[in-house]
Short mmCIF file of C-alpha atoms in Angstrom, two decimals:
data_model
loop_
_atom_site.label_atom_id
_atom_site.label_comp_id
_atom_site.label_asym_id
_atom_site.label_seq_id
_atom_site.Cartn_x
_atom_site.Cartn_y
_atom_site.Cartn_z
CA MET A 29 423.22 98.79 24.93
CA SER A 30 420.02 98.47 26.71
CA THR A 31 419.15 95.34 28.47
CA THR A 32 415.82 95.56 26.37
CA VAL A 33 418.07 94.02 23.25
CA ILE A 34 417.34 90.54 24.74
CA GLY A 35 414.29 91.34 26.89
CA ALA A 36 410.51 91.52 26.42
CA GLY A 37 411.12 94.28 24.08
CA SER A 38 412.82 92.29 21.23
CA ALA A 39 410.70 89.29 20.04
CA SER A 40 413.15 88.69 16.98
CA ASN A 41 416.13 88.21 19.51
CA ARG A 42 414.15 86.02 21.83
CA ARG A 43 413.20 83.68 19.05
CA VAL A 44 416.94 83.70 17.84
CA LEU A 45 418.14 82.87 21.35
CA GLY A 46 415.42 80.30 21.88
CA ALA A 47 416.10 78.60 18.62
CA SER A 48 419.86 78.43 19.32
CA LEU A 49 419.21 77.21 23.08
CA ALA A 50 416.34 74.77 22.17
CA GLY A 51 418.38 72.85 19.38
CA THR A 52 421.42 72.37 21.23
CA ALA A 53 419.44 71.20 24.29
CA VAL A 54 417.91 68.41 22.31
CA GLU A 55 421.15 67.68 20.43
CA PHE A 56 423.06 67.20 23.74
CA TYR A 57 420.09 65.45 25.51
CA ASP A 58 420.14 62.87 22.72
CA PHE A 59 424.12 62.69 23.09
CA TYR A 60 423.91 62.49 26.76
CA ILE A 61 421.28 59.71 27.00
CA TYR A 62 423.78 57.64 25.33
CA GLY A 63 426.41 58.46 27.61
CA THR A 64 424.38 57.62 30.63
CA ALA A 65 423.30 54.16 28.97
CA ALA A 66 426.73 53.40 27.89
CA ALA A 67 427.81 53.53 31.43
CA LEU A 68 425.08 52.04 33.04
CA VAL A 69 423.47 49.31 30.80
CA PHE A 70 424.95 49.02 27.40
CA PRO A 71 428.10 46.98 28.66
CA GLN A 72 425.77 43.99 29.69
CA LEU A 73 423.17 44.45 26.98
CA PHE A 74 425.28 44.73 23.68
CA PHE A 75 428.36 42.83 24.55
CA PRO A 76 429.71 39.42 25.14
CA ASN A 77 429.98 38.23 28.86
CA SER A 78 433.35 39.12 30.18
CA SER A 79 434.81 41.07 32.98
CA PRO A 80 432.74 44.24 34.16
CA SER A 81 435.90 46.51 33.13
CA ALA A 82 436.32 44.82 29.74
CA GLN A 83 432.46 45.38 28.99
CA LEU A 84 432.51 49.00 29.95
CA LEU A 85 435.65 49.58 27.95
CA GLN A 86 433.79 48.16 24.91
CA SER A 87 430.93 50.28 25.55
CA TYR A 88 433.08 53.38 25.89
CA ALA A 89 434.40 52.24 22.49
CA THR A 90 431.04 52.73 20.86
CA PHE A 91 430.81 56.31 22.81
CA ALA A 92 433.82 57.26 21.07
CA VAL A 93 432.54 56.33 17.44
CA ALA A 94 430.45 59.65 17.63
CA PHE A 95 433.26 61.84 18.13
CA PHE A 96 435.01 60.57 14.80
CA ALA A 97 431.87 60.89 13.28
CA ARG A 98 431.53 64.68 14.32
CA PRO A 99 434.30 66.21 12.16
CA VAL A 100 432.70 64.35 9.31
CA GLY A 101 429.39 65.97 10.16
CA ALA A 102 431.12 69.34 10.33
CA ALA A 103 432.46 69.10 7.05
CA PHE A 104 429.20 67.94 5.64
CA PHE A 105 426.76 70.42 7.32
CA GLY A 106 429.63 73.16 7.33
CA HIS A 107 429.74 72.95 3.45
CA PHE A 108 425.82 73.71 3.06
CA GLY A 109 425.73 76.13 6.13
CA ASP A 110 428.34 78.14 4.23
CA ARG A 111 426.69 77.69 0.94
CA ILE A 112 423.11 77.87 1.45
CA GLY A 113 422.62 79.33 4.83
CA ARG A 114 422.55 78.57 8.48
CA LYS A 115 418.68 77.95 9.31
CA SER A 116 418.11 74.82 6.62
CA THR A 117 421.35 73.32 7.54
CA LEU A 118 420.54 73.28 11.36
CA VAL A 119 417.14 71.94 10.72
CA ALA A 120 418.77 69.02 8.96
CA SER A 121 421.51 68.51 11.58
CA LEU A 122 418.55 68.30 14.39
CA LEU A 123 416.74 65.56 12.09
CA THR A 124 419.74 63.44 11.39
CA MET A 125 420.66 63.32 15.18
CA GLY A 126 417.00 62.88 16.26
CA LEU A 127 416.35 59.93 13.87
CA SER A 128 419.61 58.09 14.91
CA THR A 129 418.55 58.57 18.60
CA LEU A 130 415.08 57.19 18.26
CA LEU A 131 416.03 54.16 16.33
CA ILE A 132 418.39 53.12 19.26
CA ALA A 133 415.42 52.52 21.28
CA PHE A 134 414.36 49.56 19.03
CA LEU A 135 417.81 47.77 18.66
CA PRO A 136 418.09 44.16 19.57
CA THR A 137 420.65 43.24 22.49
CA TYR A 138 423.60 41.01 22.00
CA ALA A 139 421.71 38.03 23.36
CA VAL A 140 419.01 38.30 20.53
CA ALA A 141 421.19 39.19 17.59
CA GLY A 142 424.94 38.49 18.51
CA TRP A 143 427.34 40.75 16.84
CA ILE A 144 424.62 42.45 14.80
CA ALA A 145 423.59 44.33 17.94
CA PRO A 146 426.79 46.31 18.62
CA ALA A 147 427.16 46.73 15.06
CA LEU A 148 423.79 48.46 14.72
CA LEU A 149 424.68 50.37 17.75
CA CYS A 150 427.75 51.79 16.37
CA LEU A 151 426.07 52.60 13.20
CA LEU A 152 423.39 54.86 14.75
CA ARG A 153 425.96 56.38 17.25
CA PHE A 154 427.90 57.44 14.08
CA GLY A 155 424.69 58.99 12.82
CA GLN A 156 424.39 60.80 16.31
CA GLY A 157 427.80 62.16 15.99
CA PHE A 158 427.29 63.13 12.39
CA GLY A 159 424.35 65.19 13.24
CA LEU A 160 425.74 66.73 16.21
CA GLY A 161 428.76 67.82 14.18
CA GLY A 162 426.56 70.16 12.19
CA GLU A 163 424.64 71.40 15.33
CA TRP A 164 427.16 73.37 17.58
CA GLY A 165 428.68 75.55 14.76
CA GLY A 166 425.50 76.31 13.30
CA ALA A 167 423.65 77.21 16.55
CA ALA A 168 426.60 79.55 17.66
CA LEU A 169 426.59 81.27 14.29
CA LEU A 170 422.66 81.90 14.80
CA ALA A 171 423.28 83.60 18.03
CA VAL A 172 426.51 85.63 17.55
CA GLU A 173 425.59 86.63 14.01
CA ASN A 174 422.41 88.16 15.35
CA ALA A 175 423.97 89.80 18.33
CA PRO A 176 424.21 93.70 18.80
CA PRO A 177 427.30 95.36 19.16
CA GLY A 178 429.04 94.34 22.58
CA TRP A 179 426.57 91.44 23.17
CA ARG A 180 428.52 88.64 21.20
CA ALA A 181 429.77 86.56 24.04
CA ARG A 182 426.41 86.69 25.81
CA PHE A 183 424.43 85.78 22.76
CA GLY A 184 427.08 83.19 21.79
CA MET A 185 426.52 81.65 25.45
CA PHE A 186 423.00 80.52 24.75
CA PRO A 187 423.68 77.59 22.77
CA GLN A 188 426.25 76.47 25.28
CA PHE A 189 423.25 76.38 27.75
CA GLY A 190 422.12 73.50 25.78
CA ALA A 191 424.61 71.31 27.60
CA PRO A 192 423.54 71.80 31.40
CA VAL A 193 419.79 71.68 30.19
CA GLY A 194 420.14 68.77 28.01
CA PHE A 195 422.16 66.69 30.93
CA ILE A 196 419.55 67.63 33.43
CA ALA A 197 416.98 66.26 31.17
CA SER A 198 418.53 63.06 30.27
CA ASN A 199 420.05 62.40 33.68
CA GLY A 200 416.86 63.38 35.49
CA LEU A 201 415.01 61.08 33.36
CA PHE A 202 417.32 58.13 34.02
CA LEU A 203 417.24 58.95 37.69
CA LEU A 204 413.25 58.67 37.61
CA LEU A 205 413.33 55.79 35.82
CA GLY A 206 415.57 54.06 38.40
CA LEU A 207 413.42 55.06 41.13
CA TRP A 208 410.19 54.08 39.41
CA LEU A 209 411.30 50.62 37.89
CA THR A 210 412.91 47.63 39.29
CA ALA A 211 416.55 47.08 38.47
CA GLU A 212 415.20 44.06 36.24
CA ASP A 213 412.72 46.10 34.30
CA PHE A 214 415.09 49.14 33.84
CA GLN A 215 417.64 46.55 32.45
CA ALA A 216 415.07 44.88 30.34
CA TRP A 217 413.10 47.75 28.76
CA GLY A 218 413.25 50.78 30.98
CA TRP A 219 416.58 52.24 29.42
CA ARG A 220 414.66 52.51 26.03
CA LEU A 221 412.15 55.14 27.19
CA PRO A 222 414.76 58.18 27.00
CA PHE A 223 415.49 57.34 23.47
CA LEU A 224 411.88 57.37 22.61
CA ALA A 225 411.15 60.61 24.53
CA SER A 226 413.80 62.20 22.26
CA ALA A 227 411.10 62.28 19.53
CA ILE A 228 409.09 64.75 21.14
CA LEU A 229 412.12 67.12 21.98
CA VAL A 230 413.04 67.00 18.39
CA ALA A 231 409.87 67.99 17.27
CA LEU A 232 409.93 71.00 19.74
CA GLY A 233 413.07 71.84 18.49
CA LEU A 234 412.58 71.83 14.94
CA TRP A 235 409.17 73.80 15.59
CA VAL A 236 411.31 76.48 17.08
CA ARG A 237 413.89 76.69 14.46
CA LEU A 238 411.59 76.71 11.52
CA LYS A 239 410.05 80.07 12.94
CA ILE A 240 413.46 81.99 12.48
CA GLY A 241 415.20 83.52 9.44
CA GLU A 242 418.48 83.76 8.15
CA THR A 243 421.42 85.73 9.95
CA PRO A 244 422.34 89.15 8.71
CA ALA A 245 425.99 88.09 8.63
CA PHE A 246 425.39 85.35 5.85
CA GLN A 247 422.88 87.70 4.01
CA LYS A 248 425.64 90.45 3.83
CA ALA A 249 428.50 88.09 2.94
CA MET A 250 426.40 86.23 0.15
CA ALA A 251 425.37 89.96 -1.20
CA GLU A 252 429.05 91.11 -1.42
CA ARG A 253 430.52 87.85 -2.75
CA GLU A 254 429.70 84.59 -4.23
CA ALA A 255 429.60 81.67 -1.93
CA SER A 256 432.60 79.54 -1.45
CA HIS A 257 432.51 76.78 -3.60
CA VAL A 258 434.07 74.25 -1.25
CA PRO A 259 434.44 75.81 2.12
CA MET A 260 436.53 73.30 3.84
CA ALA A 261 439.29 73.52 1.54
CA GLU A 262 439.18 77.37 1.65
CA ALA A 263 439.34 77.24 5.70
CA LEU A 264 442.17 74.50 5.55
CA LYS A 265 444.18 76.40 3.03
CA ARG A 266 443.65 80.15 4.10
CA HIS A 267 443.18 79.71 7.75
CA PRO A 268 445.38 76.75 8.98
CA GLY A 269 446.35 78.60 12.27
CA ALA A 270 442.99 79.41 13.25
CA LEU A 271 441.85 75.77 12.61
CA LEU A 272 444.77 74.29 14.65
CA GLY A 273 444.46 76.64 17.35
CA GLY A 274 440.85 76.49 17.80
CA THR A 275 440.99 72.86 17.89
CA PHE A 276 443.24 72.60 20.70
CA ALA A 277 441.41 75.30 22.42
CA VAL A 278 438.25 73.19 23.11
CA VAL A 279 440.13 70.06 24.12
CA ALA A 280 439.76 71.27 27.90
CA CYS A 281 435.96 71.55 27.89
CA PHE A 282 435.35 68.20 26.40
CA ALA A 283 437.91 66.36 28.78
CA ILE A 284 436.20 68.19 31.70
CA PHE A 285 432.69 67.22 30.69
CA TYR A 286 433.00 63.60 29.71
CA LEU A 287 435.34 62.69 32.75
CA SER A 288 433.26 64.43 35.08
CA THR A 289 429.97 62.75 33.82
CA ALA A 290 430.33 59.55 31.54
CA PHE A 291 433.38 58.30 33.19
CA THR A 292 432.72 59.40 36.77
CA LEU A 293 429.26 57.60 36.61
CA GLY A 294 430.65 54.40 35.49
CA TYR A 295 433.62 54.40 37.89
CA GLY A 296 431.82 55.61 40.69
CA THR A 297 428.71 52.67 40.16
CA THR A 298 431.47 50.04 39.65
CA THR A 299 434.85 50.40 41.41
CA LEU A 300 433.75 53.01 43.96
CA GLY A 301 430.48 50.93 44.72
CA TYR A 302 428.04 53.81 44.89
CA GLY A 303 424.34 53.22 43.77
CA ARG A 304 423.17 54.40 40.47
CA ALA A 305 420.36 56.62 41.81
CA GLU A 306 422.60 58.14 44.50
CA PHE A 307 425.24 59.11 41.92
CA LEU A 308 423.00 60.36 39.47
CA GLY A 309 421.38 62.63 42.08
CA VAL A 310 424.92 63.85 42.99
CA GLN A 311 425.78 64.77 39.31
CA LEU A 312 422.34 66.64 38.95
CA GLY A 313 423.27 68.64 42.09
CA ALA A 314 426.63 69.40 40.41
CA ILE A 315 425.31 70.52 36.81
CA PRO A 316 423.72 73.80 37.88
CA PHE A 317 427.15 75.08 38.63
CA LEU A 318 428.00 74.46 34.90
CA ALA A 319 425.20 76.92 33.73
CA VAL A 320 426.60 79.36 36.39
CA GLY A 321 429.90 79.04 34.80
CA ILE A 322 428.71 79.79 31.23
CA ALA A 323 426.73 82.94 32.38
CA ALA A 324 429.59 84.37 34.40
CA ALA A 325 432.03 83.66 31.47
CA GLY A 326 429.60 85.21 29.00
CA TYR A 327 429.42 88.44 30.94
CA TRP A 328 433.15 88.55 31.56
CA SER A 329 433.93 87.91 28.11
CA ASP A 330 431.69 90.79 26.76
CA ALA A 331 433.75 93.05 29.50
CA THR A 332 437.33 91.80 28.38
CA ASN A 333 437.53 89.31 25.73
CA PRO A 334 436.57 85.57 25.20
CA ARG A 335 440.16 84.44 24.81
CA TRP A 336 441.36 85.88 28.14
CA VAL A 337 438.46 83.94 29.88
CA LEU A 338 439.30 80.83 28.00
CA MET A 339 442.69 80.88 29.17
CA ALA A 340 441.63 81.53 32.85
CA GLY A 341 439.38 78.51 32.41
CA CYS A 342 442.43 76.47 31.19
CA ALA A 343 444.40 77.42 34.34
CA GLY A 344 441.42 76.16 36.45
CA THR A 345 441.28 72.93 34.54
CA VAL A 346 445.06 72.42 35.72
CA LEU A 347 443.85 72.87 39.42
CA ILE A 348 440.84 70.54 39.01
CA GLY A 349 443.25 67.98 37.70
CA PHE A 350 445.32 67.87 40.43
CA LEU A 351 442.59 67.62 42.98
CA MET A 352 440.50 64.98 41.23
CA GLY A 353 442.15 61.94 42.94
CA PRO A 354 442.24 63.19 46.52
CA MET A 355 438.49 64.52 46.41
CA MET A 356 436.98 61.68 44.29
CA GLU A 357 438.64 59.10 46.40
CA ALA A 358 438.00 60.67 49.97
CA GLY A 359 435.38 57.96 50.48
CA SER A 360 432.60 60.89 50.84
CA MET A 361 429.99 61.68 48.47
CA ALA A 362 430.07 65.11 49.85
CA TRP A 363 433.57 65.26 48.38
CA ILE A 364 432.78 63.91 45.17
CA TRP A 365 429.89 66.30 44.92
CA ALA A 366 432.21 69.14 45.86
CA TRP A 367 434.73 68.02 42.92
CA LEU A 368 432.11 67.63 40.30
CA SER A 369 430.80 71.04 41.13
CA MET A 370 434.02 72.64 40.96
CA ALA A 371 435.05 70.98 37.78
CA LEU A 372 431.81 71.85 36.11
CA PHE A 373 432.01 75.44 37.46
CA ILE A 374 435.56 75.72 35.79
CA MET A 375 433.98 73.92 32.38
CA GLY A 376 431.73 77.00 32.04
CA PHE A 377 434.94 79.31 31.56
CA VAL A 378 436.33 76.84 28.90
CA TYR A 379 433.11 76.35 27.11
CA GLY A 380 430.92 79.31 27.51
CA PRO A 381 433.07 81.61 25.66
CA LEU A 382 433.47 79.36 22.56
CA GLY A 383 430.22 80.36 21.08
CA ALA A 384 431.57 84.08 20.69
CA PHE A 385 435.50 82.87 20.39
CA LEU A 386 435.61 80.21 17.57
CA PRO A 387 433.32 81.91 15.01
CA ASP A 388 435.50 85.01 15.43
CA LEU A 389 438.44 83.22 14.23
CA PHE A 390 437.02 82.84 10.54
CA PRO A 391 435.22 85.17 7.88
CA ALA A 392 431.60 84.67 7.33
CA ARG A 393 431.81 82.89 4.03
CA VAL A 394 433.68 79.86 5.65
CA ARG A 395 432.63 80.34 9.46
CA TYR A 396 430.14 77.54 9.76
CA THR A 397 432.79 75.15 8.45
CA GLY A 398 435.72 76.42 10.31
CA ALA A 399 433.89 76.79 13.84
CA SER A 400 432.42 73.32 13.35
CA LEU A 401 435.61 71.54 12.16
CA ALA A 402 437.67 73.21 15.10
CA PHE A 403 435.17 72.26 17.80
CA ASN A 404 434.53 68.75 16.51
CA VAL A 405 437.98 67.83 15.77
CA GLY A 406 439.00 69.08 19.36
CA GLY A 407 436.12 66.91 20.62
CA ILE A 408 437.70 63.76 19.52
CA ILE A 409 441.25 64.75 21.19
CA GLY A 410 439.42 66.01 24.51
CA GLY A 411 436.21 63.86 24.83
CA GLY A 412 436.02 60.86 22.37
CA LEU A 413 438.86 58.97 23.95
CA ALA A 414 438.64 60.44 27.27
CA PRO A 415 436.22 57.77 29.07
CA MET A 416 438.41 55.04 27.73
CA ALA A 417 441.68 56.35 28.70
CA ALA A 418 440.44 57.62 32.06
CA GLN A 419 439.14 53.96 32.49
CA TYR A 420 442.52 52.37 31.52
CA LEU A 421 444.41 54.81 33.93
CA ALA A 422 442.27 54.32 36.74
CA GLY A 423 442.71 50.80 36.48
CA HIS A 424 446.70 51.21 36.45
CA GLY A 425 447.08 53.78 38.94
CA GLY A 426 443.90 55.07 40.42
CA LEU A 427 442.04 58.46 39.93
CA SER A 428 445.29 60.28 40.17
CA LEU A 429 446.32 59.48 36.74
CA VAL A 430 442.96 60.47 35.28
CA GLY A 431 443.55 64.03 36.98
CA TYR A 432 446.84 64.29 35.17
CA TYR A 433 445.07 63.42 31.98
CA LEU A 434 442.79 66.50 32.86
CA VAL A 435 445.64 68.47 33.69
CA ALA A 436 447.37 67.90 30.18
CA ALA A 437 444.22 68.76 28.39
CA GLY A 438 444.21 72.11 30.19
CA VAL A 439 447.66 72.79 28.99
CA LEU A 440 446.97 71.80 25.40
CA SER A 441 444.07 74.17 25.36
CA LEU A 442 446.24 76.97 26.67
CA ALA A 443 448.93 76.19 24.20
CA GLY A 444 446.35 76.38 21.46
CA LEU A 445 444.86 79.80 22.67
CA LEU A 446 448.30 81.70 23.10
CA PRO A 447 448.91 82.35 19.54
CA LEU A 448 445.35 82.97 18.55
CA LYS A 449 443.56 86.24 18.08
CA GLU A 450 439.74 87.19 17.21
CA ARG A 451 439.05 88.59 13.99
CA ARG A 452 436.47 91.05 15.56
CA GLU A 453 435.21 92.07 12.21
CA PRO A 454 432.08 94.14 12.06
CA GLU A 455 428.93 92.37 11.04
#
């Protein structure tokens, strides 16, 4: 297959890949600005005065709310994505996520509204997770269901690039605000600006997505057979093994990401005593390695198969888990940067192939629902509880215990992958 398939000679493919990337970049930007704020400012702004550790744990608890909302969103948006189409469902999920994020900018703090403030924060955090629950699966299908033969993993890696793009945009903006504003101004009102800026990015994502058509695989499935009446019930009844294995397969990527971003940011700026701007800068210096890992995994997956690449990534997850404590507690920002870079590079191999791997576990008629449910239920196990669990473990045994948590995530994902095989149906 000529490389012009995704080059300048194929405007339709460029639109499809741009739409799959733009939407997930916006969605992940929205998700990550919350994670950054949850580590930096929400503990003091939305919770009663207590120890810094207790406030941080409460803030991480609101962070976890979205992960429990994501499977609900996956079932809801997956239902319509498998019945009426990928495009319109993706537009709806983006609007849900964007509106929830924007409204966070206008929330009162605990000092102003008492318990109502964290309650509203949790409600909007649920809205973020609900919208994101329908995002990833649809974006992955948009890419892989338009992919030419032999290009599924390379097309499927484009939604994954939304993670580093969204992270760079979110943490970069927080870093600039930290440099431009005093600590008092940032705490008082500056933290709201990234949430306000999300409205611009959502508008951009909608503009891109409204310019694309429905995927050929969905059109073919609807032409050959009536749409599934209840896609989630069909997926649970006919494909339980794929759902269970796919769920465990994604645990490692979520654990790596949220331990190396949200948790390390909070731990590094409190327990380790580094400055906020300094630590954000180190994280930004490490995130390009995630993009490199995703790209390498995509090419390797098309040359072999996504399952083998994911299994290799799980082995790498175990390795970085054992290295976390010694490197992060070495007393040097250079060692911290080295571990973060290594961790995010390995994440590329347990994340990049998922766009091709999970959809291929399910037939087209329930693919949106099946892939979305597996991805988002796995997110609860690997990411939703990770910052809270890591904060507790670090407080009772240091970062080595947190590293063992990461080791366990890698082993669990490997166990989920071993019995699975892709369907590899012709589309």
